[in-house]
């Protein structure tokens, strides 16, 4: 790859992105950059389209306006074969794990290797065991997905996401619904994998404490716009009301506690 | 009034949109055949779950349908003193009509609904989406093998259904009601035409297998990924398959046997 962009250029560059679902505007002209080798978090209240952003970066959805470049390529201009080639270098960890339920753990991790490579079975076995060992589940290789706890399923999915040694992994809400121990394990894994494998990680999350602990840079989304960005320290010191409400978990603020509704008294008296 | 027109327009538009989506879906599925054939293990697994596991329901239903045909046929034919023709009657009804139609309906209920629910739940649990992100085309990897399996198994199941049905008719007619064994088989042999009856019956079941597999897989793929969406899609699979099979059966029969 002769025209590979230099390592200090951002790996993902989102420019003036707009996207709507039906009449609801989800993104309204957002710009963001994800630096190579770093852990970047995209945070915001639920329903702000964080998962949608990952699907846009992965080329599963088309934006209304704006562009997304991944590793120098405009994702939405690629032909489907080129997009597939790009996706082989991106891993994505779905919130549910998205494991294939008709295969055991071993076959799930082997799935991308068998689909995309012609490696002999003995080498696939070695690779799969290495990936499973990295997430601490080498002993669980015979289990079926329905026998796994939520945290284990996510770790298997993580092993599968790193099976092809991608350049970047996108995590969709990795901490949601985890007990403190699995949460700790995941936080540690994301951080150590990022360093050990020289990955770039993108975390979409609303778990402020865990994410802030490992992220190098954070973007805060609200109402289709980026309301704040910076290192965790900078955000903690930010004087933006949006950022303060989100980082401190206040019930009311720029994001109102009440869903838009007619006046309370009028509503009660109307019948 | 306006509301009625508006709803009519909306329904028409969404039906056409769905028809368009399903056609693209079918095209995409067929394009995957080239990728599936070099990997026969993908196909054999589906042939087992779609075809082999439908054996029991097809065998038992075929046996009973044949037995009932034997009974009813005997009572009607004996009024005319023509009970020796029982073999022809049983075989012709099975091979031409009941074999392909009933086995396609059973197939839609047994395997079609299962396919819809499976694909629908795979969509709901993000397995299809996850595959796309692993640069694997879910239509080629998941849908095409299932489609081929359905398409291959239905004619085989229909043939099995007819064969077992004839055995059932023989059991009742010859074993129970005393029709002459030789006449039963001889009349059947001389009257059932290979081209006219058997091949046409097989063509019917090939068409039904194509349509039922297409409907079942498309409904699963197009489902709204919620519990309610999957349940509705499964219902639609069975209902639409039944309509299509019966409607197509009329058209095919008219083309093959009629002078319309």
PDB file of C-alpha atoms in Angstrom, chain A residues 60 84 87-88 94 96 98-102 111 115-116 160, chain B residues 39 45 125-127 129-137 141:
ATOM      1  CA  UNK A  60     -23.860  -0.085   7.078  1.00  0.00           C
ATOM      2  CA  UNK A  84     -15.720  -5.552   2.518  1.00  0.00           C
ATOM      3  CA  UNK A  87     -14.288  -4.043   7.033  1.00  0.00           C
ATOM      4  CA  UNK A  88     -11.842  -6.904   7.365  1.00  0.00           C
ATOM      5  CA  UNK A  94     -21.933  -5.320  19.276  1.00  0.00           C
ATOM      6  CA  UNK A  96     -25.358  -8.076  22.424  1.00  0.00           C
ATOM      7  CA  UNK A  98     -23.910 -10.909  18.134  1.00  0.00           C
ATOM      8  CA  UNK A  99     -22.391 -14.371  18.427  1.00  0.00           C
ATOM      9  CA  UNK A 100     -23.670 -16.943  15.962  1.00  0.00           C
ATOM     10  CA  UNK A 101     -25.962 -19.059  18.087  1.00  0.00           C
ATOM     11  CA  UNK A 102     -25.621 -22.262  16.089  1.00  0.00           C
ATOM     12  CA  UNK A 111     -15.591 -17.896  11.777  1.00  0.00           C
ATOM     13  CA  UNK A 115     -14.427 -17.130   5.840  1.00  0.00           C
ATOM     14  CA  UNK A 116     -11.529 -14.943   4.826  1.00  0.00           C
ATOM     15  CA  UNK A 160     -13.674 -12.815  17.373  1.00  0.00           C
TER      16      UNK A 160
ATOM     17  CA  UNK B  39     -18.604 -25.376   0.115  1.00  0.00           C
ATOM     18  CA  UNK B  45     -26.238 -28.892   7.125  1.00  0.00           C
ATOM     19  CA  UNK B 125     -29.888 -10.427  17.802  1.00  0.00           C
ATOM     20  CA  UNK B 126     -27.660  -8.499  15.358  1.00  0.00           C
ATOM     21  CA  UNK B 127     -26.077 -11.685  13.992  1.00  0.00           C
ATOM     22  CA  UNK B 129     -25.413  -7.124  11.096  1.00  0.00           C
ATOM     23  CA  UNK B 130     -22.412  -8.591  12.877  1.00  0.00           C
ATOM     24  CA  UNK B 131     -21.644 -10.762   9.884  1.00  0.00           C
ATOM     25  CA  UNK B 132     -21.765  -7.740   7.605  1.00  0.00           C
ATOM     26  CA  UNK B 133     -19.239  -6.021   9.836  1.00  0.00           C
ATOM     27  CA  UNK B 134     -17.010  -9.089   9.567  1.00  0.00           C
ATOM     28  CA  UNK B 135     -17.116  -8.545   5.803  1.00  0.00           C
ATOM     29  CA  UNK B 136     -19.226 -11.656   5.278  1.00  0.00           C
ATOM     30  CA  UNK B 137     -22.297 -11.225   3.110  1.00  0.00           C
ATOM     31  CA  UNK B 141     -23.587 -17.125   3.760  1.00  0.00           C
TER      32      UNK B 141
END
